[in-house]
Coordinates of C-alpha atoms and ligand atoms in Angstrom, one line a residue:
X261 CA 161.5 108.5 73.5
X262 CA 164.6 106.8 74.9
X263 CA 164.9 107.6 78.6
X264 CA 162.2 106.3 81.2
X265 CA 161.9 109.6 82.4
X266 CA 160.3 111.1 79.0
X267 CA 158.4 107.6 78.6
X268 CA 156.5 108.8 82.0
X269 CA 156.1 112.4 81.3
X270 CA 154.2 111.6 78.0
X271 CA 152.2 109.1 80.0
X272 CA 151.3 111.4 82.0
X273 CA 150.3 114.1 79.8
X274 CA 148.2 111.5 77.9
X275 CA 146.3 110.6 80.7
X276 CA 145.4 113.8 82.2
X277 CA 144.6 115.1 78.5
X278 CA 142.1 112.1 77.9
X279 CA 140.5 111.8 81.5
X280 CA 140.2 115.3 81.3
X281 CA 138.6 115.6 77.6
X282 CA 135.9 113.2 79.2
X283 CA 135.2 114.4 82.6
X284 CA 135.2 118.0 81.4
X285 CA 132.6 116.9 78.4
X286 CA 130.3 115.0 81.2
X287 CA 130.5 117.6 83.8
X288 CA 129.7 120.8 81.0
X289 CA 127.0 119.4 79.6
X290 CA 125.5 118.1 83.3
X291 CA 126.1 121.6 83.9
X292 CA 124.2 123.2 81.3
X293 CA 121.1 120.3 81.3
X294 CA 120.7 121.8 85.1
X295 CA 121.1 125.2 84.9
X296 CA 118.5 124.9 81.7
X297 CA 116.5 123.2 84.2
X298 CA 116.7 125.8 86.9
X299 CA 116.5 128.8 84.7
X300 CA 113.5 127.4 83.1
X301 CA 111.1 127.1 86.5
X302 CA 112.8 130.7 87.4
X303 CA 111.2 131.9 84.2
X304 CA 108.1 130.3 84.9
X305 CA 107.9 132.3 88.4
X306 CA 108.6 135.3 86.8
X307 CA 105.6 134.5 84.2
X308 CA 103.3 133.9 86.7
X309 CA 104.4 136.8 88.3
X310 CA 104.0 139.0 85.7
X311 CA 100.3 137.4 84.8
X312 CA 100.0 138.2 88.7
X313 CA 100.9 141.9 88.1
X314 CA 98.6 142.3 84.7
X315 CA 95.6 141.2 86.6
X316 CA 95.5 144.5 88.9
X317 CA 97.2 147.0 86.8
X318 CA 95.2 149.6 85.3
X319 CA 95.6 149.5 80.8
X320 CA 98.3 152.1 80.8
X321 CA 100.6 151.2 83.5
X322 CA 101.0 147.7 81.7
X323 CA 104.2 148.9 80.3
X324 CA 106.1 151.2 83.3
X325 CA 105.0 147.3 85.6
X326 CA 106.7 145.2 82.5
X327 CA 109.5 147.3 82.7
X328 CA 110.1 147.1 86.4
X329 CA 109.6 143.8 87.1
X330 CA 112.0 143.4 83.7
X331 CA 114.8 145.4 86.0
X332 CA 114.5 143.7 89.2
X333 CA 114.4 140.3 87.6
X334 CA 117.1 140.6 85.3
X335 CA 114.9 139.0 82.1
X336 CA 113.4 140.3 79.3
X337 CA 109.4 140.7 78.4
X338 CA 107.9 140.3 75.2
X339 CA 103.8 140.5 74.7
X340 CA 102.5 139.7 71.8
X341 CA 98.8 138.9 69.9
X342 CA 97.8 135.9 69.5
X343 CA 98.5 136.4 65.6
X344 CA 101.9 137.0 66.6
X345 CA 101.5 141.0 66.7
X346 CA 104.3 142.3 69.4
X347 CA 102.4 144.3 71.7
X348 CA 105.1 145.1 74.2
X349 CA 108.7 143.9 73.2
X350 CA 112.1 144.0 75.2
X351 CA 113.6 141.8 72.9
X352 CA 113.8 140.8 69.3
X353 CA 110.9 138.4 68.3
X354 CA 111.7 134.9 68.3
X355 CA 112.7 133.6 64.6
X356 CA 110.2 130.5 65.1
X357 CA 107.5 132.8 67.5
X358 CA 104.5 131.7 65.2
X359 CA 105.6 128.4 65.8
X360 CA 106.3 128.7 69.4
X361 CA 102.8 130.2 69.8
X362 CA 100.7 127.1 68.0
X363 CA 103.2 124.5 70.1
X364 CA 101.9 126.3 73.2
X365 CA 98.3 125.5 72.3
X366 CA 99.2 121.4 72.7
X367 CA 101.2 121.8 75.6
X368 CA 99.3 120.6 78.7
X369 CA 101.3 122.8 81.3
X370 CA 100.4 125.7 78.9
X371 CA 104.6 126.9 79.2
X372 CA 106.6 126.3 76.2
X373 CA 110.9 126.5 76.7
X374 CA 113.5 127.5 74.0
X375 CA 117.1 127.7 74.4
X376 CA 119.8 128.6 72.4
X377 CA 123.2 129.1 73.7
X378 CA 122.9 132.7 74.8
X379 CA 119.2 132.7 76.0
X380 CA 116.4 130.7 77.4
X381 CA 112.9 131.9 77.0
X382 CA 109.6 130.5 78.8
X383 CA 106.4 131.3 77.1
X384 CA 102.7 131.3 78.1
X385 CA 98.9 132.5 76.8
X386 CA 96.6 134.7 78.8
X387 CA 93.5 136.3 78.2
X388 CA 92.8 140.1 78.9
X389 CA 89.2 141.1 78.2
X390 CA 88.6 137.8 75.5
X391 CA 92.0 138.5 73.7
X392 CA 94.5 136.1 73.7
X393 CA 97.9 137.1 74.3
X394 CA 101.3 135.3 74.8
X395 CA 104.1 136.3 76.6
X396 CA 107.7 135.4 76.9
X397 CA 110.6 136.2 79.6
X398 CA 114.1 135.9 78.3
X399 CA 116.7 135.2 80.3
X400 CA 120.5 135.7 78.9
X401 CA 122.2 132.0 80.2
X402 CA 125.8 132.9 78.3
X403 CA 127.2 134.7 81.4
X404 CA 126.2 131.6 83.8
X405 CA 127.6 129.0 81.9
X406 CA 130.9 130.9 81.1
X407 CA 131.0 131.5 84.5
X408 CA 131.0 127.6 85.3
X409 CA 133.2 127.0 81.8
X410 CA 136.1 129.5 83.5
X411 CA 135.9 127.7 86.4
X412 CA 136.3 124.2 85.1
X413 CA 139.1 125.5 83.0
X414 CA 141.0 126.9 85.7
X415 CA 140.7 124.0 88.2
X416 CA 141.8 122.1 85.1
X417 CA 145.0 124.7 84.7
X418 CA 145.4 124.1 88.3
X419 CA 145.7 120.7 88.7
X420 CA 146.9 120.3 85.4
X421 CA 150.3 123.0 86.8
X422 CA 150.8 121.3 90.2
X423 CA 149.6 117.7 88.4
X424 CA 152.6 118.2 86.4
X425 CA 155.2 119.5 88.9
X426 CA 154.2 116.5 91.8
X427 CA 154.6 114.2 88.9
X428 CA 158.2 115.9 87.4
X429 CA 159.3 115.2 91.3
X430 CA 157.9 112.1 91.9
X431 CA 159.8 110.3 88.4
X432 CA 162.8 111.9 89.5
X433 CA 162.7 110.1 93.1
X434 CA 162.2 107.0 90.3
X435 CA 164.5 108.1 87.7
X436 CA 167.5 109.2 89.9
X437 CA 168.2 105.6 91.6
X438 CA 168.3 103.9 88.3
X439 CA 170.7 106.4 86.7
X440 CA 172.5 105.6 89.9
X441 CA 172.3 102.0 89.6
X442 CA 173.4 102.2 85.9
X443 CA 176.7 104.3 86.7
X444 CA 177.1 101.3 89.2
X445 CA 176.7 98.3 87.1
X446 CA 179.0 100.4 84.6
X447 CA 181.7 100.7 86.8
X448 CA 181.4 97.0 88.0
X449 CA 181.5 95.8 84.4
X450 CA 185.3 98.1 84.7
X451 CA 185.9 95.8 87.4
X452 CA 185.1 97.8 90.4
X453 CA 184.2 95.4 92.7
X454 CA 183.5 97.6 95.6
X455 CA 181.1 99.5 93.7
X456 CA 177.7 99.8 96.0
X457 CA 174.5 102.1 95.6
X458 CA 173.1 103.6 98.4
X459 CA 169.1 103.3 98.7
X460 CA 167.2 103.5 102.0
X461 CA 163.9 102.4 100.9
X462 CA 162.1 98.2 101.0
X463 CA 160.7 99.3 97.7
X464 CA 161.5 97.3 94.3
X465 CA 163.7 99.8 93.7
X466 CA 165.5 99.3 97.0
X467 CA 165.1 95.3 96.7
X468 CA 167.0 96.0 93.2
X469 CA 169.6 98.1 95.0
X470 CA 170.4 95.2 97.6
X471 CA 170.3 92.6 95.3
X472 CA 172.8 94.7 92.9
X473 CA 175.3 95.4 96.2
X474 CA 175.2 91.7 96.7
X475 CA 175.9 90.4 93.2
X476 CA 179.1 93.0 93.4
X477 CA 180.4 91.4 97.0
X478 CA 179.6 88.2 95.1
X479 CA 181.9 89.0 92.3
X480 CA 184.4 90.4 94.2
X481 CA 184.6 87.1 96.3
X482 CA 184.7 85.3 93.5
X483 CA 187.3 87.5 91.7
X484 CA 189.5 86.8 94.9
X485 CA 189.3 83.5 95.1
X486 CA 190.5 83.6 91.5
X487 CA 193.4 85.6 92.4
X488 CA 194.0 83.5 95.4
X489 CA 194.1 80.3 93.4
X490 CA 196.2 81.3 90.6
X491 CA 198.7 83.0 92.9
X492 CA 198.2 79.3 95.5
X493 CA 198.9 77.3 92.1
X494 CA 201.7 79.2 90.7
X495 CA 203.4 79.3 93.9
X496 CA 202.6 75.3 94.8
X497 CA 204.3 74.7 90.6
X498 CA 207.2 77.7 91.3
X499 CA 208.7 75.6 94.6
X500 CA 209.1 72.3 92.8
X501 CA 210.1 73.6 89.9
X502 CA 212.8 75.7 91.4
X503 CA 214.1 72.7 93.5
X504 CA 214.0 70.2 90.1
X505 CA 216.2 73.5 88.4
X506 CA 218.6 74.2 91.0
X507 CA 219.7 70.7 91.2
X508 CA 219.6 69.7 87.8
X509 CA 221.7 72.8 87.3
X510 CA 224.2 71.4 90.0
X511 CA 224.1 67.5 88.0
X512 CA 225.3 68.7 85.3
X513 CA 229.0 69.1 87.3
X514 CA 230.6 65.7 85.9
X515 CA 233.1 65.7 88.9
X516 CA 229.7 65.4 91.6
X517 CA 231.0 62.4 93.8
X518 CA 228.3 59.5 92.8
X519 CA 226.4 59.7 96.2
X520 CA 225.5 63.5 96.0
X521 CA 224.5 62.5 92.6
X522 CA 222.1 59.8 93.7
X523 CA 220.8 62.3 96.6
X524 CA 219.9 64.9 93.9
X525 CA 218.8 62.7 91.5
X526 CA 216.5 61.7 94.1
X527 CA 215.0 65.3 94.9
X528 CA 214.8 65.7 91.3
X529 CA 212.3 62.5 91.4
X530 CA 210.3 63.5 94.4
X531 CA 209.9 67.1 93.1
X532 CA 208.4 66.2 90.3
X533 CA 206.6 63.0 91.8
X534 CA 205.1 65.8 93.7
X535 CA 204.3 68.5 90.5
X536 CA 202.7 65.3 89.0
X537 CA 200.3 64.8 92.5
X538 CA 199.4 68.2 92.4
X539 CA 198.3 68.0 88.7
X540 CA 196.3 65.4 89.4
X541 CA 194.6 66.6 92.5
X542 CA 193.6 69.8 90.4
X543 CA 192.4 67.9 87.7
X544 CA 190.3 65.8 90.2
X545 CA 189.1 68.9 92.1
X546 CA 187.7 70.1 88.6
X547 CA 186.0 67.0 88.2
X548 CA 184.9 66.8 91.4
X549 CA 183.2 70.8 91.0
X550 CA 182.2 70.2 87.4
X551 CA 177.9 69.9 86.6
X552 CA 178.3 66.7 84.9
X553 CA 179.7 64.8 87.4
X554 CA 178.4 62.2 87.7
X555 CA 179.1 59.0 90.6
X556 CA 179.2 55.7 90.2
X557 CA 177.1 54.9 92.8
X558 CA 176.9 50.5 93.5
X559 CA 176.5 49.0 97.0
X560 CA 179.5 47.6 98.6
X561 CA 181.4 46.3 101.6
X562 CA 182.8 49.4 103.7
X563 CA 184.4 47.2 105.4
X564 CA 186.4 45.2 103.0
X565 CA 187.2 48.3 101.5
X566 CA 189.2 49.7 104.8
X567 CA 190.7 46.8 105.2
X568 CA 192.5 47.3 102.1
X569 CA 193.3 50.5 102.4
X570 CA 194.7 50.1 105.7
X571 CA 196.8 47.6 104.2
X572 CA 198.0 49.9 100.9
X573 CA 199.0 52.3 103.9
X574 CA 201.1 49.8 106.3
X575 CA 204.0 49.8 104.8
X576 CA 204.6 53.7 105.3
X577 CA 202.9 53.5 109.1
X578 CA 205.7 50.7 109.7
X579 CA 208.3 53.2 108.3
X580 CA 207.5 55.6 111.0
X581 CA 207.0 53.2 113.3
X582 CA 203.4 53.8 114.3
X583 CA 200.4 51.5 115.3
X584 CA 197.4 51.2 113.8
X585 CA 194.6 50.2 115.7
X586 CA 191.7 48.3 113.8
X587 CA 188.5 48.8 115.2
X588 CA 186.3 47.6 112.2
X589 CA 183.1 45.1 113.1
X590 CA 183.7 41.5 111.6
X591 CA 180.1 41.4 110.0
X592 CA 180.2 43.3 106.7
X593 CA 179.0 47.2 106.4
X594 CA 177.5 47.8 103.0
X595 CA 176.9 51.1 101.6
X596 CA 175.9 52.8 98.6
X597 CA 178.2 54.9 97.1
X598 CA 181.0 55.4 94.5
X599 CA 183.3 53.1 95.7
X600 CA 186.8 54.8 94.2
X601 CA 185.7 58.1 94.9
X602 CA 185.3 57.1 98.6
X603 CA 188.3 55.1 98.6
X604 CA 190.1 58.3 97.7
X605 CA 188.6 59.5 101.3
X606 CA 190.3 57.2 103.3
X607 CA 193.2 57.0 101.6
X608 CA 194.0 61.1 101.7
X609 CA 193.0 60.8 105.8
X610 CA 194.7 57.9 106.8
X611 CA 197.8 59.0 105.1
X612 CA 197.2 62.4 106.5
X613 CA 196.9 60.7 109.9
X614 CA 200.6 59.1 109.0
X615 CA 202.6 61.9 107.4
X616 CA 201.4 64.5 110.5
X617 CA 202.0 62.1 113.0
X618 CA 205.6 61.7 114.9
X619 CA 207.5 58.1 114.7
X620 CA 206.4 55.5 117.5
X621 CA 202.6 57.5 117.5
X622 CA 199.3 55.6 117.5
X623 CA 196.8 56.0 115.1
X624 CA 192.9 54.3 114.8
X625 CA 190.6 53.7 112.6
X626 CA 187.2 52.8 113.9
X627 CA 183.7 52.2 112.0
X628 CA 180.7 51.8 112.8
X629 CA 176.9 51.3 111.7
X630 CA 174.4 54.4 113.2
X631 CA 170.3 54.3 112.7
X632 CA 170.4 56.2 109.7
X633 CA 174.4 56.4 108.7
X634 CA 177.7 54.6 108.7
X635 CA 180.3 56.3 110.5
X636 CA 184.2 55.9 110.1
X637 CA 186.8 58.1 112.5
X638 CA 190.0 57.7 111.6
X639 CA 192.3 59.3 114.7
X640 CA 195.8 59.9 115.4
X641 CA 198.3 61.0 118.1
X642 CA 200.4 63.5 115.4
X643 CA 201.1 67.1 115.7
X644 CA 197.2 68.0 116.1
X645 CA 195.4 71.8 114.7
X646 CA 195.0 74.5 116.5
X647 CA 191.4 76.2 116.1
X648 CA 192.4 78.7 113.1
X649 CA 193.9 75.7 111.6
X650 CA 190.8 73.5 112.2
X651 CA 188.2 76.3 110.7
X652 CA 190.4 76.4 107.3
X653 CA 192.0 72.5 107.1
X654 CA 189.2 71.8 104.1
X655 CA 189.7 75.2 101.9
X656 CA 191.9 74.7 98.8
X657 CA 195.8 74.8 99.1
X658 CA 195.2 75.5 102.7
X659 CA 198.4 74.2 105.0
X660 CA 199.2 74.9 108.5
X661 CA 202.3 74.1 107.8
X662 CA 203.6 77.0 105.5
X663 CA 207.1 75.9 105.5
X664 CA 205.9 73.1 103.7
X665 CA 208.5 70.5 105.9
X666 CA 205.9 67.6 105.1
X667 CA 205.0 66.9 101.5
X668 CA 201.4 67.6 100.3
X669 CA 199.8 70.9 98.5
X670 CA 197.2 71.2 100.9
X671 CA 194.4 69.7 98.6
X672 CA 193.9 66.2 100.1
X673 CA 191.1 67.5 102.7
X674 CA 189.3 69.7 100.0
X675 CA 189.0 66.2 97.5
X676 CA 187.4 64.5 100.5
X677 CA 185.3 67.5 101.2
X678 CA 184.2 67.7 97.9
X679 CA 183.5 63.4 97.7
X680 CA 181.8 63.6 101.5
X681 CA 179.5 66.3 99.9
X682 CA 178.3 64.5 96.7
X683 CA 177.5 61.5 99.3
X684 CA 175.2 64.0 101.2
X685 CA 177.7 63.0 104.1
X686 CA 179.5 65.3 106.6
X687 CA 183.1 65.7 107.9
X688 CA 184.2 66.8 111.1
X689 CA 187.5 67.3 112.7
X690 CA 187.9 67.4 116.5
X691 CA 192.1 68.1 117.4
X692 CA 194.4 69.7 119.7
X693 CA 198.3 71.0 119.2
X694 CA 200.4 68.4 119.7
X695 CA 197.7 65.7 121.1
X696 CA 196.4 64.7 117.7
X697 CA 193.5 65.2 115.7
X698 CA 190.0 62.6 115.1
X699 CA 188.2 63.1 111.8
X700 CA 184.7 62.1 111.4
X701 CA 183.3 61.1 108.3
X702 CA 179.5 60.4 108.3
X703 CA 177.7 58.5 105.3
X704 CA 174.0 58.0 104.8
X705 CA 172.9 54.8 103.8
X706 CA 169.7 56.5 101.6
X707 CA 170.9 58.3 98.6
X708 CA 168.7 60.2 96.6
X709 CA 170.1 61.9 93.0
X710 CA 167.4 64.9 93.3
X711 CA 168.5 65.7 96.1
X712 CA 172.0 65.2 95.1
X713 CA 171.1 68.0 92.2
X714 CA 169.6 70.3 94.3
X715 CA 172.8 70.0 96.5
X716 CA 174.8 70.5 93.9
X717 CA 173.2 73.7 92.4
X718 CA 173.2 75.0 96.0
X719 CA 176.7 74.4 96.7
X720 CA 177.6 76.0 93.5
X721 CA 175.9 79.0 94.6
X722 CA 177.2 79.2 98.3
Ligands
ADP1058 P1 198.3 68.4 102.6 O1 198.6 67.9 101.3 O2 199.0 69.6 103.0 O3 198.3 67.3 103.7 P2 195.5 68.4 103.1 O4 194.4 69.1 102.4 O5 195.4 67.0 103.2 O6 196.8 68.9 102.5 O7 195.6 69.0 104.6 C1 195.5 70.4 104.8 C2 196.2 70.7 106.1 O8 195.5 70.2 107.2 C3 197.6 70.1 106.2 O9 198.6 70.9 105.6 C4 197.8 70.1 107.7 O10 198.2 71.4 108.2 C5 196.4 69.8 108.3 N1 196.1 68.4 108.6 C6 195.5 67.5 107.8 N2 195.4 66.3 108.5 C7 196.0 66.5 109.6 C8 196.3 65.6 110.8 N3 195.8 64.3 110.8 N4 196.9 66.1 111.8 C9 197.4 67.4 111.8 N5 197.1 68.3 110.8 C10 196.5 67.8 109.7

């Protein structure tokens, strides 16, 4: 019995069977037990009856008033002696009538009752001129109880016939949705991420159904992002690499005059300077998304630690000519984090704040200590975001700049995403085109590693 569908059919057919086996056992015999009962006081009316009748009838119109009353009550009369001689007979004398008649002398009610499964018979003594007599009415119970037996079987039949039918319906509303739901998961293990199943209905099955539709979008997310990210990555490998062949191609000409050597050697260098960053920021992004990561979490100066970042950075803001504003308090901030992972923060924004900003801009880099956080806003007066750009600034290989005129491979923001995140911190970005931009980073000075699991688990799942 494979399918569901026979697994509830038989279920069914054994229930109804045994429920059926018992109730029609209990209600039979209650049956019979009462009709026994009521056919055994009709007897007894019919016996007094008769005694009634003997009492005025002359000697030989005994038998024409037995008769009669015989007909009109449907039963049959039997008279015998006391020694058991049948005096007037309708029917065949009782097997055990010598032992009926000497039970009737102990029984208090003077009526004795015997039953078989065709006919019940009531019998009683009376005296007619100082002889004893006893007489017995018959009465044929067969027909009755068939009569009650035909009806049981036929309700049985009945429900039994539209039992079976409702039931047949109702496990094909069950069976149907799964059969659906199958063919679905089938075609979504082909890859057929589209694949839905349409169930109106808050039952399980219909809780199954929504669940199943939106472990398919899931996937088919998923299965994009993949796509997306192997086609970001090959084309973020492709450019370099095509730049790094074209002009070692061209090196290889011995007659190159040595300063168009030196520029293309240079290319070469900063191509793959910049295939060698990219490598690196995947491989950290990995890290960063992996279960086991785990921080090295130690409580430090914030503020020492901009200070030297600001000064690793200098040098390039002096290249482009641009201030940078300090505003950092001189008492020390201490917070509790993973110092290089953090360090990586300010370093991708604050070189981010350089590269998109234009020679002679301004840039700032503020911090400050909030009731329950630290909060550091590095801002600048570059080339700024426009909205779209601002929503999508922190997804992976995302650039605004698809021309790619400044170098980068547009995974800076999702590292410090990712670093902000495992700190339980948040990131903001506030910017206009061609104002600037102000990025907020916010830190909390309680950390707690539970909730840093539960965060992570939850993240993983978003
Ligand atoms: P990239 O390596 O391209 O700089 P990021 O992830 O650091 O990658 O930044 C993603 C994109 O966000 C950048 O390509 C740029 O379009 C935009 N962006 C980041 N920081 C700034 C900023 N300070 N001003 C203007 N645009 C910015």
């Amino acid at each position: 019995m494979k399918s569901i569908y026979g697994k509830l059919i038989l279920g069914f057919l054994v229930s109804i069977l045994i429920s059926f086996s018992f109730a029609g056992y209990f209600v039979l015999k209650n049956n019979s037990e009462e009709l026994s009962e009521f056919t055994r006081v009709e007897l007894q009316d019919a016996t007094r009856l008769i005694l009634n009748q003997m009492t005025y009838v002359e000697d030989d119109q005994v038998g024409q008033v037995l008769t009669n009353i015989s007909e009109s009550l449907n039963v049959a009369i039997l008279v015998s002696h006391d020694d058991s001689e049948i005096v007037y007979g309708q029917f065949k004398k009782p097997d055990k009538l010598d032992e009926a008649i000497s039970n009737l002398k102990e029984k208090k009610d003077g009526y004795i009752d015997m039953r078989n499964s065709f006919f019940q018979t009531v019998g009683t003594h009376f005296e007619i001129d100082g002889t004893q007599y006893t007489l017995f009415v018959q009465k044929n119970i067969s027909q009755q109880e068939n009569i009650f037996k035909h009806s049981v079987l036929l309700a049985v039949g009945f429900i039994f016939i539209v039992g079976s039918v409702v039931f047949l319906i109702i496990a094909d509303i069950i069976v149907k949705p799964i059969t659906r739901l199958t063919r679905a998961t089938q075609e979504l293990a082909k890859g057929n991420y589209k694949v839905s199943v349409n169930y109106v209905g808050n039952d399980e099955i219909g809780r199954l159904n929504k669940s199943f539709n939106l472990m398919a979008q899931q996937l088919g997310k998923t299965e994009q992002t993949r796509q997306q990210f192997i086609s970001d990555v090959s084309h973020e490998f492709q450019t370099p690499l095509t730049s790094i062949n074209g002009f070692a191609t061209i090196l290889k000409n011995e007659d190159l005059p040595p300063e168009q050597r030196e520029k293309y050697t240079d290319i070469i260098l900063f191509e793959s300077r910049r295939l060698s960053q990219l490598s690196k920021n995947m491989l950290q992004l990995t890290l960063l998304d992996g279960e086991d990561i785990t921080l090295n979490v130690e409580n430090y100066s914030l503020t020492e630690q901009l200070h030297r970042v600001i000064s690793s950075l200098e040098e390039f803001a002096k290249q482009k000519d641009i201030e940078i504003d300090v505003n950092i308090p001189k008492k020390d901030i201490m917070i509790s984090g993973d110092q290089n992972r953090l360090e990586q923060v300010w370093i991708n924004l604050l070189n981010n704040a350089i590269k998109y900003t234009n020679e002679g801009g301004y840039i700032s880099v503020n911090l400050k200590r909030n009731s329950k956080d630290v909060e550091v806003m590095i801002s600048d007066t570059g080339i700024g975001m426009d909205e779209e750009a601002q929503r999508h600034i922190f997804e992976r290989f995302y650039r605004e700049d698809k021309a790619r005129s400044v170098g980068g491979n547009g995974l800076g923001l999702a590292i410090v995403k990712s670093i902000v995140d495992l700190h339980f911190g948040t990131i903001k970005v506030k910017s206009q085109k061609d104002v600037g931009s102000e990025f907020y980073v916010n830190l909390p000075y309680e950390r707690n590693n539970a909730l840093k699991e539960v965060f992570k688990s939850y993240r993983k799942e978003g």
